[in-house]
Amino acid sequence: MAEQPSRAVQDYLKAIHALGGAEGVVSPVDIAERMQVRAPSVTGMLKRLADAGWIDYEPGRGARLAPAGVAEARRVIRRHRLVELFLTRVLGLDWSEVDAEAEALEHAISPRLEQAIAAHLGEPLEDPHGHPIPTREGAIPHRELKKLNTFAAGQRAVIREVGDDSPERLRHWQSLGLMPGVTVEFLRHQPLDGLFELRVAGRVVMVGSEGLVGLLGERAADIQG
């Protein structure tokens, strides 16, 4: 594995990592869905990744990243998230459009350029969407986060991460003030209608349960009174 892995290999390792493959076994069906490819294609690639030592693969069960696979996946993730932050903070691109740009650039950045970007940004801990940036050594902090649509009335949540796979959703969340670091107060929940009444930055907004999908947070102190 001395040679630089191909873009396809890096994409698969990153997808398996995103599905929890650094800690457990990921099914080929889930990988196929995330990669948006047919299952037979996934099976063939998993065999090749296993032969190269990137993953541990059991046919009929699934794949788990080997130590080398974890390290490579996190190198790609680090570059992706550093690029996203550079594009927003330095070049002024909107957070809704940087994921696609970073997807293309993450495979082309050299280790030297990666470290230059990290140094310029002050060795940041999170990307624009709140996702933790792996350290140079590949460490990622573990966070116990919950989906925002699982919180109840009378609770508060601090948004920590937002999904970055839908530019339209990102623009909508931004218009409502639903951004990483913001505290949201859950005033009321109407289960039949699937509506949440929230207080965000001093204003009250109504959001459907589906509109909160992709937002992750952690519980703050319960609202008093």
Short mmCIF file of C-alpha atoms in Angstrom, two decimals:
data_model
loop_
_atom_site.label_atom_id
_atom_site.label_comp_id
_atom_site.label_asym_id
_atom_site.label_seq_id
_atom_site.Cartn_x
_atom_site.Cartn_y
_atom_site.Cartn_z
CA MET A 1 0.00 0.00 0.00
CA ALA A 2 2.91 2.31 -0.64
CA GLU A 3 1.24 3.84 -3.70
CA GLN A 4 -1.34 6.60 -3.43
CA PRO A 5 -4.83 5.05 -3.30
CA SER A 6 -7.14 5.91 -6.18
CA ARG A 7 -10.03 8.31 -5.87
CA ALA A 8 -12.46 5.38 -5.95
CA VAL A 9 -10.66 3.69 -3.06
CA GLN A 10 -10.65 6.91 -1.05
CA ASP A 11 -14.36 7.47 -1.72
CA TYR A 12 -15.22 3.96 -0.53
CA LEU A 13 -13.10 4.25 2.60
CA LYS A 14 -14.68 7.61 3.42
CA ALA A 15 -18.19 6.21 2.87
CA ILE A 16 -17.53 3.19 5.08
CA HIS A 17 -16.14 5.49 7.76
CA ALA A 18 -19.22 7.73 7.58
CA LEU A 19 -21.42 4.67 8.12
CA GLY A 20 -19.57 3.71 11.29
CA GLY A 21 -17.06 1.34 9.75
CA ALA A 22 -14.25 2.45 12.06
CA GLU A 23 -16.09 0.92 15.03
CA GLY A 24 -18.28 -1.79 13.54
CA VAL A 25 -19.31 -3.77 10.47
CA VAL A 26 -21.15 -1.96 7.68
CA SER A 27 -23.45 -3.81 5.31
CA PRO A 28 -22.86 -3.75 1.53
CA VAL A 29 -26.46 -2.56 1.08
CA ASP A 30 -25.80 0.56 3.16
CA ILE A 31 -22.56 1.21 1.31
CA ALA A 32 -24.30 0.86 -2.05
CA GLU A 33 -27.01 3.30 -0.96
CA ARG A 34 -24.49 5.87 0.25
CA MET A 35 -22.30 5.52 -2.83
CA GLN A 36 -25.37 5.45 -5.10
CA VAL A 37 -24.10 2.41 -6.97
CA ARG A 38 -25.42 -1.11 -7.55
CA ALA A 39 -24.76 -3.82 -4.98
CA PRO A 40 -22.65 -6.04 -7.31
CA SER A 41 -20.25 -3.12 -7.85
CA VAL A 42 -19.87 -2.74 -4.09
CA THR A 43 -19.16 -6.43 -3.60
CA GLY A 44 -16.38 -6.37 -6.16
CA MET A 45 -14.78 -3.26 -4.68
CA LEU A 46 -14.97 -4.61 -1.13
CA LYS A 47 -13.06 -7.69 -2.20
CA ARG A 48 -10.37 -5.52 -3.76
CA LEU A 49 -10.17 -3.30 -0.66
CA ALA A 50 -9.82 -6.37 1.52
CA ASP A 51 -7.08 -7.83 -0.69
CA ALA A 52 -5.18 -4.52 -0.43
CA GLY A 53 -5.49 -4.48 3.36
CA TRP A 54 -7.77 -1.45 3.66
CA ILE A 55 -10.73 -3.32 5.18
CA ASP A 56 -11.75 -6.57 6.85
CA TYR A 57 -14.53 -8.08 4.77
CA GLU A 58 -16.87 -11.00 5.42
CA PRO A 59 -19.08 -11.89 2.42
CA GLY A 60 -22.72 -11.87 3.42
CA ARG A 61 -22.04 -9.76 6.49
CA GLY A 62 -20.13 -6.63 5.62
CA ALA A 63 -16.97 -4.61 5.95
CA ARG A 64 -15.01 -2.93 8.70
CA LEU A 65 -12.09 -0.58 8.20
CA ALA A 66 -8.66 -1.99 8.98
CA PRO A 67 -6.25 0.39 10.78
CA ALA A 68 -4.79 1.48 7.43
CA GLY A 69 -8.31 2.12 6.11
CA VAL A 70 -9.23 4.24 9.13
CA ALA A 71 -6.07 6.31 8.72
CA GLU A 72 -6.62 6.89 5.00
CA ALA A 73 -10.33 7.69 5.42
CA ARG A 74 -9.52 10.28 8.06
CA ARG A 75 -6.81 11.84 5.92
CA VAL A 76 -9.39 12.39 3.18
CA ILE A 77 -12.00 13.65 5.66
CA ARG A 78 -9.46 16.07 7.16
CA ARG A 79 -8.64 17.52 3.75
CA HIS A 80 -12.32 17.76 2.78
CA ARG A 81 -13.27 19.66 5.92
CA LEU A 82 -10.23 21.92 5.84
CA VAL A 83 -11.05 22.85 2.24
CA GLU A 84 -14.68 23.59 3.17
CA LEU A 85 -13.54 25.93 5.92
CA PHE A 86 -10.96 27.60 3.67
CA LEU A 87 -13.56 28.18 0.96
CA THR A 88 -16.02 29.78 3.38
CA ARG A 89 -13.69 31.69 5.69
CA VAL A 90 -11.05 32.85 3.19
CA LEU A 91 -12.78 32.88 -0.19
CA GLY A 92 -16.23 33.81 1.11
CA LEU A 93 -18.22 31.02 -0.52
CA ASP A 94 -21.58 30.18 1.01
CA TRP A 95 -21.66 27.13 3.29
CA SER A 96 -24.31 25.58 1.06
CA GLU A 97 -21.97 25.29 -1.94
CA VAL A 98 -18.63 24.17 -0.52
CA ASP A 99 -19.29 20.43 -0.09
CA ALA A 100 -19.25 19.73 -3.83
CA GLU A 101 -16.14 21.84 -4.33
CA ALA A 102 -14.33 20.11 -1.47
CA GLU A 103 -15.36 16.72 -2.84
CA ALA A 104 -13.34 17.42 -5.97
CA LEU A 105 -10.36 19.06 -4.27
CA GLU A 106 -9.88 16.56 -1.42
CA HIS A 107 -8.21 14.08 -3.77
CA ALA A 108 -5.78 16.58 -5.28
CA ILE A 109 -4.32 18.24 -2.19
CA SER A 110 -0.79 17.28 -1.17
CA PRO A 111 0.15 16.76 2.49
CA ARG A 112 2.19 19.96 2.31
CA LEU A 113 -0.75 22.03 1.05
CA GLU A 114 -3.03 20.38 3.60
CA GLN A 115 -0.79 21.52 6.44
CA ALA A 116 -0.40 25.00 4.94
CA ILE A 117 -4.20 25.39 4.87
CA ALA A 118 -4.50 24.06 8.44
CA ALA A 119 -1.81 26.46 9.67
CA HIS A 120 -3.40 29.42 7.88
CA LEU A 121 -6.74 28.62 9.51
CA GLY A 122 -5.16 28.20 12.94
CA GLU A 123 -5.51 24.40 13.19
CA PRO A 124 -9.33 24.55 13.34
CA LEU A 125 -11.41 21.96 15.19
CA GLU A 126 -14.60 22.06 13.07
CA ASP A 127 -15.70 22.68 9.50
CA PRO A 128 -18.46 25.20 8.58
CA HIS A 129 -21.14 22.58 9.24
CA GLY A 130 -19.89 21.74 12.74
CA HIS A 131 -18.26 18.43 11.81
CA PRO A 132 -15.04 17.77 13.73
CA ILE A 133 -11.86 17.98 11.66
CA PRO A 134 -9.54 15.02 12.27
CA THR A 135 -6.16 15.98 13.66
CA ARG A 136 -3.00 15.49 11.66
CA GLU A 137 -2.61 12.18 13.52
CA GLY A 138 -6.15 11.11 12.57
CA ALA A 139 -7.88 11.58 15.93
CA ILE A 140 -11.56 12.59 15.98
CA PRO A 141 -13.32 13.53 19.23
CA HIS A 142 -16.32 11.37 20.13
CA ARG A 143 -19.54 13.29 20.72
CA GLU A 144 -22.89 11.96 21.93
CA LEU A 145 -25.30 13.86 19.71
CA LYS A 146 -29.04 13.43 19.17
CA LYS A 147 -31.27 14.21 16.23
CA LEU A 148 -33.00 17.53 16.83
CA ASN A 149 -36.44 16.07 16.06
CA THR A 150 -36.11 13.76 19.08
CA PHE A 151 -36.09 16.59 21.63
CA ALA A 152 -39.23 17.33 23.64
CA ALA A 153 -41.08 20.50 24.58
CA GLY A 154 -39.44 22.20 27.55
CA GLN A 155 -35.93 21.20 26.50
CA ARG A 156 -33.11 23.16 24.97
CA ALA A 157 -30.53 21.88 22.53
CA VAL A 158 -27.29 23.28 21.24
CA ILE A 159 -26.87 22.52 17.54
CA ARG A 160 -23.48 20.92 16.94
CA GLU A 161 -23.60 19.47 13.42
CA VAL A 162 -25.72 19.94 10.30
CA GLY A 163 -25.92 17.66 7.29
CA ASP A 164 -24.09 19.11 4.30
CA ASP A 165 -25.49 16.94 1.51
CA SER A 166 -28.33 19.28 0.53
CA PRO A 167 -27.57 22.90 -0.41
CA GLU A 168 -31.31 23.69 -0.30
CA ARG A 169 -31.60 22.45 3.30
CA LEU A 170 -28.52 24.41 4.34
CA ARG A 171 -29.95 27.63 2.92
CA HIS A 172 -33.28 26.95 4.66
CA TRP A 173 -31.64 26.26 8.04
CA GLN A 174 -29.56 29.40 7.68
CA SER A 175 -32.69 31.47 7.01
CA LEU A 176 -34.18 30.12 10.26
CA GLY A 177 -30.98 30.63 12.25
CA LEU A 178 -30.47 26.89 12.73
CA MET A 179 -26.67 26.94 12.69
CA PRO A 180 -23.92 25.14 14.63
CA GLY A 181 -23.45 26.69 18.06
CA VAL A 182 -26.99 28.09 18.26
CA THR A 183 -29.19 27.15 21.23
CA VAL A 184 -32.73 26.13 20.31
CA GLU A 185 -35.62 26.16 22.78
CA PHE A 186 -38.37 23.61 22.12
CA LEU A 187 -41.57 25.44 23.08
CA ARG A 188 -44.20 23.07 21.75
CA HIS A 189 -44.55 19.90 19.70
CA GLN A 190 -47.66 18.98 17.75
CA PRO A 191 -47.22 15.23 17.03
CA LEU A 192 -50.26 14.92 14.78
CA ASP A 193 -49.01 17.66 12.48
CA GLY A 194 -45.35 16.87 13.04
CA LEU A 195 -44.68 20.51 13.89
CA PHE A 196 -42.18 21.95 16.34
CA GLU A 197 -42.49 25.45 17.74
CA LEU A 198 -38.97 26.68 18.44
CA ARG A 199 -37.35 29.80 19.80
CA VAL A 200 -34.19 30.55 17.86
CA ALA A 201 -32.13 33.67 18.54
CA GLY A 202 -35.09 35.47 20.10
CA ARG A 203 -37.69 34.66 17.46
CA VAL A 204 -40.27 31.89 17.32
CA VAL A 205 -40.36 29.65 14.25
CA MET A 206 -42.46 26.66 13.22
CA VAL A 207 -40.58 23.76 11.69
CA GLY A 208 -41.85 20.37 10.57
CA SER A 209 -40.19 17.21 11.85
CA GLU A 210 -38.82 16.55 8.36
CA GLY A 211 -37.30 20.03 8.36
CA LEU A 212 -35.12 19.10 11.33
CA VAL A 213 -33.70 15.94 9.76
CA GLY A 214 -29.94 16.30 9.43
CA LEU A 215 -29.56 18.54 12.49
CA LEU A 216 -27.69 17.06 15.45
CA GLY A 217 -27.29 18.59 18.89
CA GLU A 218 -26.78 18.00 22.56
CA ARG A 219 -29.13 18.80 25.37
CA ALA A 220 -28.72 22.03 27.31
CA ALA A 221 -30.36 22.72 30.67
CA ASP A 222 -34.14 22.39 30.70
CA ILE A 223 -36.08 25.62 30.34
CA GLN A 224 -37.12 26.95 33.72
CA GLY A 225 -40.70 27.94 34.34
#
